[in-house]
PDB file of N, CA and C in Angstrom:
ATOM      1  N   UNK H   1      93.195 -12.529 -48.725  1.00  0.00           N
ATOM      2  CA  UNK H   1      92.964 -12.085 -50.084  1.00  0.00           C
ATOM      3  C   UNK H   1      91.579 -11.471 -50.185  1.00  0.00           C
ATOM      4  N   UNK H   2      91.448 -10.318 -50.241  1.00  0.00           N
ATOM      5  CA  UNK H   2      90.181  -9.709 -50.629  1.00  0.00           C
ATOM      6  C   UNK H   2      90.132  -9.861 -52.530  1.00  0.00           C
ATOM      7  N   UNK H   3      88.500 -10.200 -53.047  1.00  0.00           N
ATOM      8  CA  UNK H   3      88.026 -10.200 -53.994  1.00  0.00           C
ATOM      9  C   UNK H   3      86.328 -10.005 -54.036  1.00  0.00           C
ATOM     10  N   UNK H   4      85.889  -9.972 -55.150  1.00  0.00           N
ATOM     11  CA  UNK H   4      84.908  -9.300 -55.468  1.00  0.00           C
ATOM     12  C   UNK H   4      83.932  -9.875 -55.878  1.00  0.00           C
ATOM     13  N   UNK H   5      82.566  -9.747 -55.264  1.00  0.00           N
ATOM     14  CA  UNK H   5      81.343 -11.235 -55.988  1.00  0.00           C
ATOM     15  C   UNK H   5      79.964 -10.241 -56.380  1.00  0.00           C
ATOM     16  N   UNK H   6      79.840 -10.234 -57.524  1.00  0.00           N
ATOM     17  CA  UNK H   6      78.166  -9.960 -57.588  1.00  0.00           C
ATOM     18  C   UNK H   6      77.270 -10.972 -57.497  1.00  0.00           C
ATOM     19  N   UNK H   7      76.244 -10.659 -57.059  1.00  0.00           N
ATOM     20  CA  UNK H   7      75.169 -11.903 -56.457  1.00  0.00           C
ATOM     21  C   UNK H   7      74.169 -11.454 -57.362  1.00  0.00           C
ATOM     22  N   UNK H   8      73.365 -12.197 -57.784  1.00  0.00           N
ATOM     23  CA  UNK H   8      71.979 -12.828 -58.366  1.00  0.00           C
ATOM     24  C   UNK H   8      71.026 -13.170 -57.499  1.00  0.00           C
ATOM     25  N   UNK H   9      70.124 -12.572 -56.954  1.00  0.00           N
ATOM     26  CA  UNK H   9      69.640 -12.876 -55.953  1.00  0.00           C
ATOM     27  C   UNK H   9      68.178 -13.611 -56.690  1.00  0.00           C
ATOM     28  N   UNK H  10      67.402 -14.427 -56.011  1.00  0.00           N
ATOM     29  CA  UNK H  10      66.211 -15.128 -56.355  1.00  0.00           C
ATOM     30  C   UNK H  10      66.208 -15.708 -57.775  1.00  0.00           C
ATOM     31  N   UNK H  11      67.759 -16.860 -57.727  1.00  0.00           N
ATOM     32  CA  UNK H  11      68.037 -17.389 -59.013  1.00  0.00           C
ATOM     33  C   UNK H  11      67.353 -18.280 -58.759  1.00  0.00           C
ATOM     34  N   UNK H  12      66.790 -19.738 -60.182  1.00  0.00           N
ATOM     35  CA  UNK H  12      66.609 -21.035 -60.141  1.00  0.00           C
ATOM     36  C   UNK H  12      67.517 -22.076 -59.180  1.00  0.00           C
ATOM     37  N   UNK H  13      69.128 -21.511 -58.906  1.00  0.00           N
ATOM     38  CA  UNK H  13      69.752 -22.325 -58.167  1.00  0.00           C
ATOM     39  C   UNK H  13      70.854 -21.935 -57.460  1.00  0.00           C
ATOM     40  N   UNK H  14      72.043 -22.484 -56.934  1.00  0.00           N
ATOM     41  CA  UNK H  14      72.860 -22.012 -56.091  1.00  0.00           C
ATOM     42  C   UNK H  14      74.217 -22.438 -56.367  1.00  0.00           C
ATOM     43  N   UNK H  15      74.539 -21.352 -56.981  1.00  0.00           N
ATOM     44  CA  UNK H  15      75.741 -21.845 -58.248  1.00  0.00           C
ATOM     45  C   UNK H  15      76.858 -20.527 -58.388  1.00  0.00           C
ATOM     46  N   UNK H  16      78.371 -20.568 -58.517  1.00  0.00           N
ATOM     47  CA  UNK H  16      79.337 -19.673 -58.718  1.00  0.00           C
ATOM     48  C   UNK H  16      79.062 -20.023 -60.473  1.00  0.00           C
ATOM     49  N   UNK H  17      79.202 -18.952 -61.150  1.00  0.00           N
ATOM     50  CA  UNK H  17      78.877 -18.606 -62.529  1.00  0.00           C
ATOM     51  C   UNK H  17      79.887 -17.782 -63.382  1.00  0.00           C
ATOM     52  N   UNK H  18      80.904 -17.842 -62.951  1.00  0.00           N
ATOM     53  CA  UNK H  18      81.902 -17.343 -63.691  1.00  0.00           C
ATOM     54  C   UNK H  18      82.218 -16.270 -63.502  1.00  0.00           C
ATOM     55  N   UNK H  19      83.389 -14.870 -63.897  1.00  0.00           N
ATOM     56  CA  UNK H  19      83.803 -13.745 -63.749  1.00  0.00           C
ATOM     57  C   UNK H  19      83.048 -12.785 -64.581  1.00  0.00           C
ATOM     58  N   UNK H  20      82.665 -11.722 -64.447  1.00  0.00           N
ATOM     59  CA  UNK H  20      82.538 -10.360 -65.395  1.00  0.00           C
ATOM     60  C   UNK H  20      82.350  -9.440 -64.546  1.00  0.00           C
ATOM     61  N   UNK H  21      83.131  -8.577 -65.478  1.00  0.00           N
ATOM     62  CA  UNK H  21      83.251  -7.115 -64.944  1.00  0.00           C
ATOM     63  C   UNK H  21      84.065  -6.749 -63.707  1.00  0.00           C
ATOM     64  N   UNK H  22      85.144  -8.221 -63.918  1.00  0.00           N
ATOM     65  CA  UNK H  22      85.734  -7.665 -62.243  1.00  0.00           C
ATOM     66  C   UNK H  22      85.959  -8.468 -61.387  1.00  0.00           C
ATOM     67  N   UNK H  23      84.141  -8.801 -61.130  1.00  0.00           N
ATOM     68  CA  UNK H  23      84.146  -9.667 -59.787  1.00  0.00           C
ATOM     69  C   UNK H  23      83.363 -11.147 -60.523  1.00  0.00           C
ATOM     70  N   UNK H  24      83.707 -11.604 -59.865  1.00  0.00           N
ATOM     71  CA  UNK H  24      82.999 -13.225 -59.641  1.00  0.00           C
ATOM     72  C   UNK H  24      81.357 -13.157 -59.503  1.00  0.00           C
ATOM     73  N   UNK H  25      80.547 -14.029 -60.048  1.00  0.00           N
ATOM     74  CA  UNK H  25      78.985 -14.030 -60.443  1.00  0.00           C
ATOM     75  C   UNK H  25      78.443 -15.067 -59.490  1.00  0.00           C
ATOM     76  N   UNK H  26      77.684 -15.152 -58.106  1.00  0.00           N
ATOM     77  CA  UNK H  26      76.972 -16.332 -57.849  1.00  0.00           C
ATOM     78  C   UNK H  26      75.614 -15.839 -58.152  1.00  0.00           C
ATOM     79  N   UNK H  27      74.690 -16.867 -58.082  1.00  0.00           N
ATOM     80  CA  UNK H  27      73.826 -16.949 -58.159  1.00  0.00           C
ATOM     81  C   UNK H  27      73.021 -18.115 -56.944  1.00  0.00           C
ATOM     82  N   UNK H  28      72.150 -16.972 -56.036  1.00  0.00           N
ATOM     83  CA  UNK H  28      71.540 -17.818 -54.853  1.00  0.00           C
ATOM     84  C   UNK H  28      70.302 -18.077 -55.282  1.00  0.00           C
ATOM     85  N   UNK H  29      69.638 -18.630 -54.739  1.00  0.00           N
ATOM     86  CA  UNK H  29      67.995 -18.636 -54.657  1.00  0.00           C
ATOM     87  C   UNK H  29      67.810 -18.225 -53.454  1.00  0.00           C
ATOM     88  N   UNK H  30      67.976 -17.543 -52.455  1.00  0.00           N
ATOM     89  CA  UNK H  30      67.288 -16.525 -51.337  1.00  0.00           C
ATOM     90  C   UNK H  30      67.386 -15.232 -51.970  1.00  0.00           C
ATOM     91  N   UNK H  31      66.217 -14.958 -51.377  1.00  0.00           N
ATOM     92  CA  UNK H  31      66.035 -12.881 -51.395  1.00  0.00           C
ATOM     93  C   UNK H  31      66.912 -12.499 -50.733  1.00  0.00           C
ATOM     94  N   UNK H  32      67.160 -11.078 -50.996  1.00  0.00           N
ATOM     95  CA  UNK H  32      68.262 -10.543 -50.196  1.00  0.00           C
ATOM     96  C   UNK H  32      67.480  -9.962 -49.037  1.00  0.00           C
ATOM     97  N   UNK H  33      66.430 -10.879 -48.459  1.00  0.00           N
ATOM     98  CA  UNK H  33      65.900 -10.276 -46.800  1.00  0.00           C
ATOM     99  C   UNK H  33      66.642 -11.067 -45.933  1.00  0.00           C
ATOM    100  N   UNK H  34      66.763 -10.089 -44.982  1.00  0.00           N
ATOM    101  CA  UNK H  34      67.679  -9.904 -43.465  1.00  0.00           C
ATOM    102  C   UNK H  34      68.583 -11.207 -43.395  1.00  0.00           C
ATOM    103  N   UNK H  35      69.583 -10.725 -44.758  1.00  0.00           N
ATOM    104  CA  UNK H  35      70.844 -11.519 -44.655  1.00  0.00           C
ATOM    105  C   UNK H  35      70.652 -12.970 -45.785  1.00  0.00           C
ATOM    106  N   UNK H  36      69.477 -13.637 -45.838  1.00  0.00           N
ATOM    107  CA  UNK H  36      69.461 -14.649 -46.354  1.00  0.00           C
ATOM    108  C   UNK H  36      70.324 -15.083 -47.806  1.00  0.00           C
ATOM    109  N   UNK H  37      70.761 -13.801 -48.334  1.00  0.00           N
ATOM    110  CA  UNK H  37      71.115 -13.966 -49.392  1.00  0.00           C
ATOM    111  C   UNK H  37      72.728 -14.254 -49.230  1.00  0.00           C
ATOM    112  N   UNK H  38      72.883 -13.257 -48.279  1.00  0.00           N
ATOM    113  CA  UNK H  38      74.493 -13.030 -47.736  1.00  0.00           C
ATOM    114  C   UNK H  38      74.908 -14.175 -47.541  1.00  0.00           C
ATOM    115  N   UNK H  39      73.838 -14.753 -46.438  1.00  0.00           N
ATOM    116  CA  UNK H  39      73.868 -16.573 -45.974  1.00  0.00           C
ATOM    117  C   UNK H  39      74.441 -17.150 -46.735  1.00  0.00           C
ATOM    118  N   UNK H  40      73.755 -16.905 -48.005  1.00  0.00           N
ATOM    119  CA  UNK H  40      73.951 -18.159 -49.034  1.00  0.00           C
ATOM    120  C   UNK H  40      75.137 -18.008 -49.655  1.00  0.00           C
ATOM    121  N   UNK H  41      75.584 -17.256 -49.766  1.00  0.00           N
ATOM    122  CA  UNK H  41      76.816 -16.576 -50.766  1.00  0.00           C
ATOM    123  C   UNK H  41      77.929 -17.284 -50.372  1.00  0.00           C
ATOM    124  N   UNK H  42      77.719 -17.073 -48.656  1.00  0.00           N
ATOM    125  CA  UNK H  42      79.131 -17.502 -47.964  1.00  0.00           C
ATOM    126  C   UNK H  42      78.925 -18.838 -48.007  1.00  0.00           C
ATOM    127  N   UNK H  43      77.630 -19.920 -47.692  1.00  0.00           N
ATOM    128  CA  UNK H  43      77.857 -20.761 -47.704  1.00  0.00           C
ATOM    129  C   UNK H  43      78.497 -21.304 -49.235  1.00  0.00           C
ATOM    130  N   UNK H  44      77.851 -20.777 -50.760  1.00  0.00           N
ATOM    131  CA  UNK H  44      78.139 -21.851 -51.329  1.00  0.00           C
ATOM    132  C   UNK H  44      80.068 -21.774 -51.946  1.00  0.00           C
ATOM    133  N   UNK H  45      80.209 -19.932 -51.784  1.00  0.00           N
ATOM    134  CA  UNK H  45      81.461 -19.924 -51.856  1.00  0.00           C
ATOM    135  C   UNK H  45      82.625 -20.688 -50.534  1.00  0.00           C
ATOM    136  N   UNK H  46      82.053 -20.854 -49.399  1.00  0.00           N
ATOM    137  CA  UNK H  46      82.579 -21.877 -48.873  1.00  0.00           C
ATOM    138  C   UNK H  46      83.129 -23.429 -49.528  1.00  0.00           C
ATOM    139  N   UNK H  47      82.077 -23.713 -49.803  1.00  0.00           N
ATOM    140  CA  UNK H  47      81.944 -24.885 -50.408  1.00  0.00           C
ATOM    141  C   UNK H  47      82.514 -25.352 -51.333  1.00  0.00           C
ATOM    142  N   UNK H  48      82.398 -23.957 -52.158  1.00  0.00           N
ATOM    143  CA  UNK H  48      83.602 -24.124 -53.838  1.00  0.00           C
ATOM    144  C   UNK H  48      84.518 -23.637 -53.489  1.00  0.00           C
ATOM    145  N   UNK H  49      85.350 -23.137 -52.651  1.00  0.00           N
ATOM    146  CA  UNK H  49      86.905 -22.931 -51.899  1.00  0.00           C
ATOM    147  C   UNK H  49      87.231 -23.734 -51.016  1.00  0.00           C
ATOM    148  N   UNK H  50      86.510 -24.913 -50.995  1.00  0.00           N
ATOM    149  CA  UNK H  50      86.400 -25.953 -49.837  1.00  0.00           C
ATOM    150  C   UNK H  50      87.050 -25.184 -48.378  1.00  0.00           C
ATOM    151  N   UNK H  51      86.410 -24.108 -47.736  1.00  0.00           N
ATOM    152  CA  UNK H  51      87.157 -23.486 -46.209  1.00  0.00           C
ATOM    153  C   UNK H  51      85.603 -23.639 -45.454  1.00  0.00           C
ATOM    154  N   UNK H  52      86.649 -22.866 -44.533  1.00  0.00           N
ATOM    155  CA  UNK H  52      85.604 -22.858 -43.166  1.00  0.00           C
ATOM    156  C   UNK H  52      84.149 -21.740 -43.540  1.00  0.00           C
ATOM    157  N   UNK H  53      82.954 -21.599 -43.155  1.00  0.00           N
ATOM    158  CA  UNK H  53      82.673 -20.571 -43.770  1.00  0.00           C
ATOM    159  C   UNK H  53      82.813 -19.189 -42.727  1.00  0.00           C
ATOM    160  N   UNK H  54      83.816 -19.908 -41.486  1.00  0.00           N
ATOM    161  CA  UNK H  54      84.139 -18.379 -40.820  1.00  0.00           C
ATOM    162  C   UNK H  54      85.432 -18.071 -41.260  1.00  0.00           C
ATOM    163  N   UNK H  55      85.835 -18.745 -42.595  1.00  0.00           N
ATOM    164  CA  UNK H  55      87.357 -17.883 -43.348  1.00  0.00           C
ATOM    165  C   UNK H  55      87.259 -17.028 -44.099  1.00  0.00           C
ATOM    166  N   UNK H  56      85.556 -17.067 -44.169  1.00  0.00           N
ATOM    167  CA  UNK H  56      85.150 -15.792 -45.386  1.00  0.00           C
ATOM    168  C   UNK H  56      84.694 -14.830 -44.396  1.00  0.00           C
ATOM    169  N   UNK H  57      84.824 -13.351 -45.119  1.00  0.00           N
ATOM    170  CA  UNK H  57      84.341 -12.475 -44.307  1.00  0.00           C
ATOM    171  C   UNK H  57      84.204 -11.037 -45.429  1.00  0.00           C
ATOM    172  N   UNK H  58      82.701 -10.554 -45.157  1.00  0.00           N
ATOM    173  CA  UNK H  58      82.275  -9.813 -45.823  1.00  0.00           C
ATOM    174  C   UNK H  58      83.017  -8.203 -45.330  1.00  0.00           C
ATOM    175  N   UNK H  59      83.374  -7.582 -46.263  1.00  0.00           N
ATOM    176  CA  UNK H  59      84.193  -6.555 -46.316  1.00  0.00           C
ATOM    177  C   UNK H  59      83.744  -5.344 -46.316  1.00  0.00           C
ATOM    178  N   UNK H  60      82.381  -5.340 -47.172  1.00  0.00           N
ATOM    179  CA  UNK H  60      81.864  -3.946 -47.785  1.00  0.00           C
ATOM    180  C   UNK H  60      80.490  -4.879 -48.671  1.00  0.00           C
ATOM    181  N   UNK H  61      79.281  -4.307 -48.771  1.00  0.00           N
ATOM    182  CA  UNK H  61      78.206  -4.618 -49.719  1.00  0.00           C
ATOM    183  C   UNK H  61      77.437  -5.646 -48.994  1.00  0.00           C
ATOM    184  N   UNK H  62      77.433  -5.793 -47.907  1.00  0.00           N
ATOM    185  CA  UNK H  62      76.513  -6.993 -46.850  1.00  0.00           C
ATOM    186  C   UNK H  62      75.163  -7.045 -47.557  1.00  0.00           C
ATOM    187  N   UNK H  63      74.392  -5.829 -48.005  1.00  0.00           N
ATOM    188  CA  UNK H  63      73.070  -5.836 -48.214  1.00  0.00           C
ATOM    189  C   UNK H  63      72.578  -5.319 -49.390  1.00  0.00           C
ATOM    190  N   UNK H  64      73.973  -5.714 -50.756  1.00  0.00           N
ATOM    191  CA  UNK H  64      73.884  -5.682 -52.003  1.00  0.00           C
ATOM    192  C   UNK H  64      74.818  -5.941 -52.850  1.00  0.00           C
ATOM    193  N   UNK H  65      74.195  -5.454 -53.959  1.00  0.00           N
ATOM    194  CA  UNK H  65      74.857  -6.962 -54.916  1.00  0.00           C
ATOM    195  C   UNK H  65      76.093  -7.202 -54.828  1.00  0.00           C
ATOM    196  N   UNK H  66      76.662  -6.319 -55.158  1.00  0.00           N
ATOM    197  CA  UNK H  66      78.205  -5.768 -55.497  1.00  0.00           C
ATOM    198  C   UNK H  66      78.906  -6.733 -54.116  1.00  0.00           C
ATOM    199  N   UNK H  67      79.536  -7.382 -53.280  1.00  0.00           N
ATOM    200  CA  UNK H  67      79.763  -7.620 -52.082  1.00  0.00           C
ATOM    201  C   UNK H  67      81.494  -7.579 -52.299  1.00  0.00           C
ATOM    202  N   UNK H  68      82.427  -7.348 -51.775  1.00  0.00           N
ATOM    203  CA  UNK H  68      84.121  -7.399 -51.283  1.00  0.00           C
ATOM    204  C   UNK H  68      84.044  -8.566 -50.447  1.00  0.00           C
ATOM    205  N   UNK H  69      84.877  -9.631 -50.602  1.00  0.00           N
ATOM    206  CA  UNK H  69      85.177 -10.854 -49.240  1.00  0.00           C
ATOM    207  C   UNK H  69      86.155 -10.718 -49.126  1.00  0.00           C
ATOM    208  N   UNK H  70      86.712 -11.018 -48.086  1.00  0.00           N
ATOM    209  CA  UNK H  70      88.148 -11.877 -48.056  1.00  0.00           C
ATOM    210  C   UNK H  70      88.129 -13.159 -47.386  1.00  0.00           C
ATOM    211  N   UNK H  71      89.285 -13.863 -48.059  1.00  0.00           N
ATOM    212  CA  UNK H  71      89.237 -14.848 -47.158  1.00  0.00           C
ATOM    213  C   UNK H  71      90.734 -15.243 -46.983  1.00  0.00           C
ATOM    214  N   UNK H  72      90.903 -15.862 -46.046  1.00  0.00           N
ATOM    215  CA  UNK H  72      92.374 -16.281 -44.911  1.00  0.00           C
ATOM    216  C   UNK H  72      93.326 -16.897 -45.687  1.00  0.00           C
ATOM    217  N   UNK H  73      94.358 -17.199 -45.418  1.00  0.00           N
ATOM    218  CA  UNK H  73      95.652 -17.827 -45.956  1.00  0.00           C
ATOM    219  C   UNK H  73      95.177 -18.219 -47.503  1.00  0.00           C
ATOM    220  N   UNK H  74      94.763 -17.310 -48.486  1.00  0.00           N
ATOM    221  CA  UNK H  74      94.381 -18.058 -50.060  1.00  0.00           C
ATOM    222  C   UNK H  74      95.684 -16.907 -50.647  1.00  0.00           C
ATOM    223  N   UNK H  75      95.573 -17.444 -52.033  1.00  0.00           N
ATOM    224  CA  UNK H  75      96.004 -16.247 -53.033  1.00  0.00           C
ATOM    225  C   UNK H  75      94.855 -16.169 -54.074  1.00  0.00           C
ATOM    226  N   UNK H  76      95.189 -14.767 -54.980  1.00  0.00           N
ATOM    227  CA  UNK H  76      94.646 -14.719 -55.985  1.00  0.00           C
ATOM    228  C   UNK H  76      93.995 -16.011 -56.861  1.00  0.00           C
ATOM    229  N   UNK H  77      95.321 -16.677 -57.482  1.00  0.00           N
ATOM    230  CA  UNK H  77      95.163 -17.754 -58.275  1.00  0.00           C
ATOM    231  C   UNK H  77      94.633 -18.735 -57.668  1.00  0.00           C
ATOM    232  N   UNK H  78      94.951 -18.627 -56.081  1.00  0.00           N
ATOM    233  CA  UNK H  78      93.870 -20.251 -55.909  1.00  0.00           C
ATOM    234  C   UNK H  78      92.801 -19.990 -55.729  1.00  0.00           C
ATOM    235  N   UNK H  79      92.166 -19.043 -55.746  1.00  0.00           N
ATOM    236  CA  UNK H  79      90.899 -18.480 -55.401  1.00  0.00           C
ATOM    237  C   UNK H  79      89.922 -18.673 -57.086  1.00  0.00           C
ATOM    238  N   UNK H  80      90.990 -18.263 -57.926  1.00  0.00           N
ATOM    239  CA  UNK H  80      90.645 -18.106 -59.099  1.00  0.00           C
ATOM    240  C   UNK H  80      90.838 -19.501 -59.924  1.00  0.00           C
ATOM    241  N   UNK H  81      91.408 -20.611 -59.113  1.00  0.00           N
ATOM    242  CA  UNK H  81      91.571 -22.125 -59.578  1.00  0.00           C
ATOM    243  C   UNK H  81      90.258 -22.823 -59.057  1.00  0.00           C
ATOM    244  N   UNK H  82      90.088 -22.868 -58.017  1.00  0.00           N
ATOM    245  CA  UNK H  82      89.051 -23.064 -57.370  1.00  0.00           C
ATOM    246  C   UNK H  82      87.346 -22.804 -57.510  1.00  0.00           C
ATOM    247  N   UNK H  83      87.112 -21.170 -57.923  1.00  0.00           N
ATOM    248  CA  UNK H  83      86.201 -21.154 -58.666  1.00  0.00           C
ATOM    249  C   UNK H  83      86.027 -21.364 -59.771  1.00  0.00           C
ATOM    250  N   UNK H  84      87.061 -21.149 -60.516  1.00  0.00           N
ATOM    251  CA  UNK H  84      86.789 -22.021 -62.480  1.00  0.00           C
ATOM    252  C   UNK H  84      86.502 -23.263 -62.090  1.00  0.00           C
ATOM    253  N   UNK H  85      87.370 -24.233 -61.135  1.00  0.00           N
ATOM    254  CA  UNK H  85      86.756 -25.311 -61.050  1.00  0.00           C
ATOM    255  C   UNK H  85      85.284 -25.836 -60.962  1.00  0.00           C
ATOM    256  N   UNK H  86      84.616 -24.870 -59.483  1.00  0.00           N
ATOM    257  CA  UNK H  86      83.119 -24.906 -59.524  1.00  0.00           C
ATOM    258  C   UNK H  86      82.534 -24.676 -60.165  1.00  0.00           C
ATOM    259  N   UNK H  87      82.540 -23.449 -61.337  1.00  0.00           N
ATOM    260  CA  UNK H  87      82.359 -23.067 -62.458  1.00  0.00           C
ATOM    261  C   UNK H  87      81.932 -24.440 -63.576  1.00  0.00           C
ATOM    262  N   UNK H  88      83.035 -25.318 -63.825  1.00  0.00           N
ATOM    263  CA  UNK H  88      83.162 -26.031 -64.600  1.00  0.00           C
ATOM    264  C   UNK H  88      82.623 -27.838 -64.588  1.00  0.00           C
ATOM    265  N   UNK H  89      82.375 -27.802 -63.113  1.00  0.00           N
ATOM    266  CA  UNK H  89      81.846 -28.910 -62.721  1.00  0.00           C
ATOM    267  C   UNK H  89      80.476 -29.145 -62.670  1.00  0.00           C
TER     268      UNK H  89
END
């Protein structure tokens, strides 16, 4: 399932923040230098899709905001169950 994340880079914390405009909102606290931000993205969307973080894989936008993922055996809706959840917790 490919979907869509804008990042927040050099937030207060490290948090999925809900949908607009499309794509999905995290917010890291790394800069976006040589990857650190990317780092973080995958790790915390790992975390709130509970997968591997080599099931995610960056598609397009490695070194800005806008980023495309996909990730392995999901669908839409569980992707989209999963982050409202993190969202909401």
């Amino acid at each position: 399932l490919k979907f869509q994340v804008w990042v927040h880079h050099k937030s207060s914390r490290h948090q999925v923040d809900g949908f607009q405009a499309g794509a999905h909102r995290v917010r890291v606290k790394a800069a976006s230098i040589r990857g650190k931000a990317t780092a973080a993205v995958i790790a915390i969307l790992a975390k709130t899709l509970d997968v591997r973080k080599t099931q995610l894989e960056i598609l397009r936008g490695y070194s800005c905001r806008d980023e495309d993922l996909s990730v392995d055996t999901w669908t839409e809706q569980e992707v989209q169950r999963k982050i409202e959840a993190g969202v909401n917790s």
